[in-house]
Amino acid sequence: MAHILEEDRGRLVQRAMLLRLESAKIATSMRTGNFKSLYRGQGIEFSDVREYLPGDNVRAIDWNVTARMGRAFIKQYEEDKELQVFFVLDRSLSMLSGSHGRSRLNAASEACALLLLAAEQTSSATGAVFFDGEIRFALEPKVGQTQTMILLSRLDETENDVKRGSVLGAALTGAGKLLKKRSLVFVFSDFRSAQWLQPFARLAQKHDVVAVRITDPLDSELPPMGTVPFTDMESGIQRTLPTLSKAFARAWFEDNRARTDSWYNECLRHGGYPLTLSTEEDVLTVLTRFFSRRSGS
């Protein structure tokens, strides 16, 4: 069985300790990230009633109690401050690509591990769906260290027989079925998949969905190596690319920019929060910057 987070099994415990220390830096900012999942509407539970006072919101009047008592009473609520965090992780063949010795899947898994450990520190319920060409793993949200260790273990291991294709749309639909309350959902993928927008939109209607697009420097610029054969990892289709051609280099760059802009705009249009994470970036820095912007700090 291959391992993603740490190739040297003797250093796994040391790596886990480091991730826990790093995750502490984003645990608080996750709580103050200004998402709808936190302390808004869906997290409000009925507590009690009290007598109406001048200035109270008349929409909060409990008409049943008012009728019985002969005077006005209003409903009181308490905030349910438990945050529920869910992860949708793309482990398809295209996620195994990457330059400088680091794959997209490695970057996504490290980010997922950091957020998972941060969620544990805030006593948040966590769950996940992992997929490639089919749904590989699904776990409904629960609170506790046992849940964290199950997810970390599955996060660190990769399948030996990765299925071609990407069922991103099905994974998003499955996530929606597992989530019973409003949640903060992180989708880690290169988004090289078809028919994912509608499931994404449906999920974002009920939850805060952060779309984390995993990129690599080769997406926008190929090294000038002459005429080089390339094979698409998902389809197996081969093409010969003239990497020395300036026209080709410009077309490669423009095509990537167009696809990136389209992805970004579609995420926003359907109610998501787009975030880009490159394989050459420090995961902790990217996540901390994201939450800092969300909290307005």
Short mmCIF file of C-alpha atoms in Angstrom, two decimals, residues 46-190:
data_model
loop_
_atom_site.label_atom_id
_atom_site.label_comp_id
_atom_site.label_asym_id
_atom_site.label_seq_id
_atom_site.Cartn_x
_atom_site.Cartn_y
_atom_site.Cartn_z
CA PHE A 46 -34.99 27.05 20.39
CA SER A 47 -34.27 27.51 24.10
CA ASP A 48 -37.20 29.04 26.01
CA VAL A 49 -39.81 31.81 26.03
CA ARG A 50 -39.94 35.05 27.99
CA GLU A 51 -42.43 37.86 28.33
CA TYR A 52 -42.41 40.42 25.54
CA LEU A 53 -40.59 43.70 26.29
CA PRO A 54 -40.89 46.99 24.36
CA GLY A 55 -38.40 46.97 21.51
CA ASP A 56 -38.40 43.19 21.01
CA ASN A 57 -38.80 41.85 17.48
CA VAL A 58 -42.52 41.14 17.00
CA ARG A 59 -41.61 38.35 14.58
CA ALA A 60 -40.23 36.40 17.55
CA ILE A 61 -43.60 36.33 19.34
CA ASP A 62 -44.76 32.82 20.25
CA TRP A 63 -48.44 33.12 19.40
CA ASN A 64 -49.43 29.81 21.01
CA VAL A 65 -47.97 30.76 24.40
CA THR A 66 -49.31 34.31 24.04
CA ALA A 67 -52.83 32.99 23.48
CA ARG A 68 -52.64 30.68 26.53
CA MET A 69 -51.17 33.27 28.89
CA GLY A 70 -53.18 36.26 27.73
CA ARG A 71 -50.07 38.40 27.28
CA ALA A 72 -47.25 38.48 24.75
CA PHE A 73 -44.29 36.09 24.98
CA ILE A 74 -41.34 35.78 22.58
CA LYS A 75 -39.18 32.82 21.65
CA GLN A 76 -35.57 32.72 22.81
CA TYR A 77 -32.83 30.89 20.95
CA GLU A 78 -29.32 29.68 21.65
CA GLU A 79 -26.56 29.48 19.10
CA ASP A 80 -25.34 26.04 18.17
CA LYS A 81 -21.64 26.84 17.86
CA GLU A 82 -20.48 23.42 16.73
CA LEU A 83 -18.79 23.63 13.35
CA GLN A 84 -19.04 20.65 11.02
CA VAL A 85 -16.24 20.24 8.47
CA PHE A 86 -16.40 17.91 5.47
CA PHE A 87 -13.79 17.00 2.85
CA VAL A 88 -14.28 15.93 -0.76
CA LEU A 89 -10.93 14.69 -2.10
CA ASP A 90 -10.14 13.93 -5.74
CA ARG A 91 -7.69 11.01 -6.03
CA SER A 92 -8.01 10.45 -9.77
CA LEU A 93 -5.06 9.75 -12.06
CA SER A 94 -4.64 13.40 -13.08
CA MET A 95 -4.08 14.29 -9.40
CA LEU A 96 -0.97 12.10 -9.44
CA SER A 97 0.74 14.53 -11.81
CA GLY A 98 3.02 17.33 -10.66
CA SER A 99 6.48 18.81 -10.99
CA HIS A 100 9.43 19.33 -8.64
CA GLY A 101 8.80 15.95 -6.99
CA ARG A 102 5.39 16.87 -5.57
CA SER A 103 2.06 15.71 -6.94
CA ARG A 104 -1.28 17.48 -6.80
CA LEU A 105 -2.56 14.68 -4.59
CA ASN A 106 0.30 15.20 -2.14
CA ALA A 107 -0.49 18.92 -1.84
CA ALA A 108 -4.23 18.25 -1.49
CA SER A 109 -3.69 15.53 1.13
CA GLU A 110 -1.41 17.73 3.23
CA ALA A 111 -3.96 20.57 3.13
CA CYS A 112 -6.75 18.16 4.04
CA ALA A 113 -4.71 16.79 6.96
CA LEU A 114 -4.01 20.28 8.30
CA LEU A 115 -7.68 21.25 8.16
CA LEU A 116 -8.72 17.95 9.70
CA LEU A 117 -6.38 18.42 12.67
CA ALA A 118 -7.46 22.03 13.02
CA ALA A 119 -11.09 20.90 13.09
CA GLU A 120 -10.25 18.40 15.82
CA GLN A 121 -8.80 21.20 17.94
CA THR A 122 -12.09 23.10 17.69
CA SER A 123 -14.08 19.95 18.60
CA SER A 124 -15.71 19.98 15.17
CA ALA A 125 -17.43 17.02 13.57
CA THR A 126 -15.55 15.83 10.47
CA GLY A 127 -16.31 13.52 7.56
CA ALA A 128 -15.16 12.88 4.00
CA VAL A 129 -15.68 11.42 0.55
CA PHE A 130 -12.68 10.24 -1.49
CA PHE A 131 -13.02 9.38 -5.18
CA ASP A 132 -11.25 8.67 -8.45
CA GLY A 133 -13.21 7.03 -11.28
CA GLU A 134 -15.59 5.79 -8.58
CA ILE A 135 -16.42 6.59 -4.96
CA ARG A 136 -13.66 4.99 -2.90
CA PHE A 137 -14.45 6.04 0.67
CA ALA A 138 -17.25 7.85 2.47
CA LEU A 139 -17.67 8.65 6.16
CA GLU A 140 -20.43 10.74 7.70
CA PRO A 141 -19.36 13.52 10.10
CA LYS A 142 -18.63 12.65 13.71
CA VAL A 143 -16.73 14.28 16.57
CA GLY A 144 -13.73 12.73 18.28
CA GLN A 145 -10.15 11.56 18.04
CA THR A 146 -11.17 8.16 16.69
CA GLN A 147 -12.84 9.83 13.71
CA THR A 148 -9.74 11.96 13.13
CA MET A 149 -7.43 8.93 13.17
CA ILE A 150 -9.66 7.01 10.74
CA LEU A 151 -9.63 9.90 8.30
CA LEU A 152 -5.88 10.52 8.66
CA SER A 153 -5.18 6.84 8.06
CA ARG A 154 -7.34 6.73 4.93
CA LEU A 155 -5.91 10.07 3.82
CA ASP A 156 -2.37 8.73 4.01
CA GLU A 157 -3.08 5.60 1.97
CA THR A 158 -3.74 5.56 -1.75
CA GLU A 159 -5.38 2.89 -3.86
CA ASN A 160 -3.18 0.48 -5.81
CA ASP A 161 -5.71 0.29 -8.65
CA VAL A 162 -6.75 3.89 -9.37
CA LYS A 163 -9.77 3.90 -11.67
CA ARG A 164 -9.68 6.06 -14.80
CA GLY A 165 -11.98 9.06 -14.91
CA SER A 166 -13.34 11.37 -12.24
CA VAL A 167 -16.74 11.15 -10.55
CA LEU A 168 -16.52 14.60 -8.97
CA GLY A 169 -20.21 15.25 -9.58
CA ALA A 170 -21.24 12.02 -7.87
CA ALA A 171 -18.92 12.77 -4.93
CA LEU A 172 -20.52 16.20 -4.45
CA THR A 173 -23.98 14.65 -4.59
CA GLY A 174 -22.92 12.00 -2.09
CA ALA A 175 -21.55 14.65 0.25
CA GLY A 176 -24.90 16.40 0.22
CA LYS A 177 -26.65 13.18 1.25
CA LEU A 178 -24.26 12.63 4.18
CA LEU A 179 -24.60 16.16 5.59
CA LYS A 180 -27.60 16.63 7.88
CA LYS A 181 -26.72 20.17 9.04
CA ARG A 182 -25.05 23.16 7.45
CA SER A 183 -21.34 22.45 7.07
CA LEU A 184 -18.07 23.90 5.87
CA VAL A 185 -17.10 21.74 2.87
CA PHE A 186 -13.66 21.69 1.25
CA VAL A 187 -13.44 20.23 -2.27
CA PHE A 188 -9.87 19.37 -3.28
CA SER A 189 -9.56 18.68 -7.01
CA ASP A 190 -7.96 19.79 -10.26
#
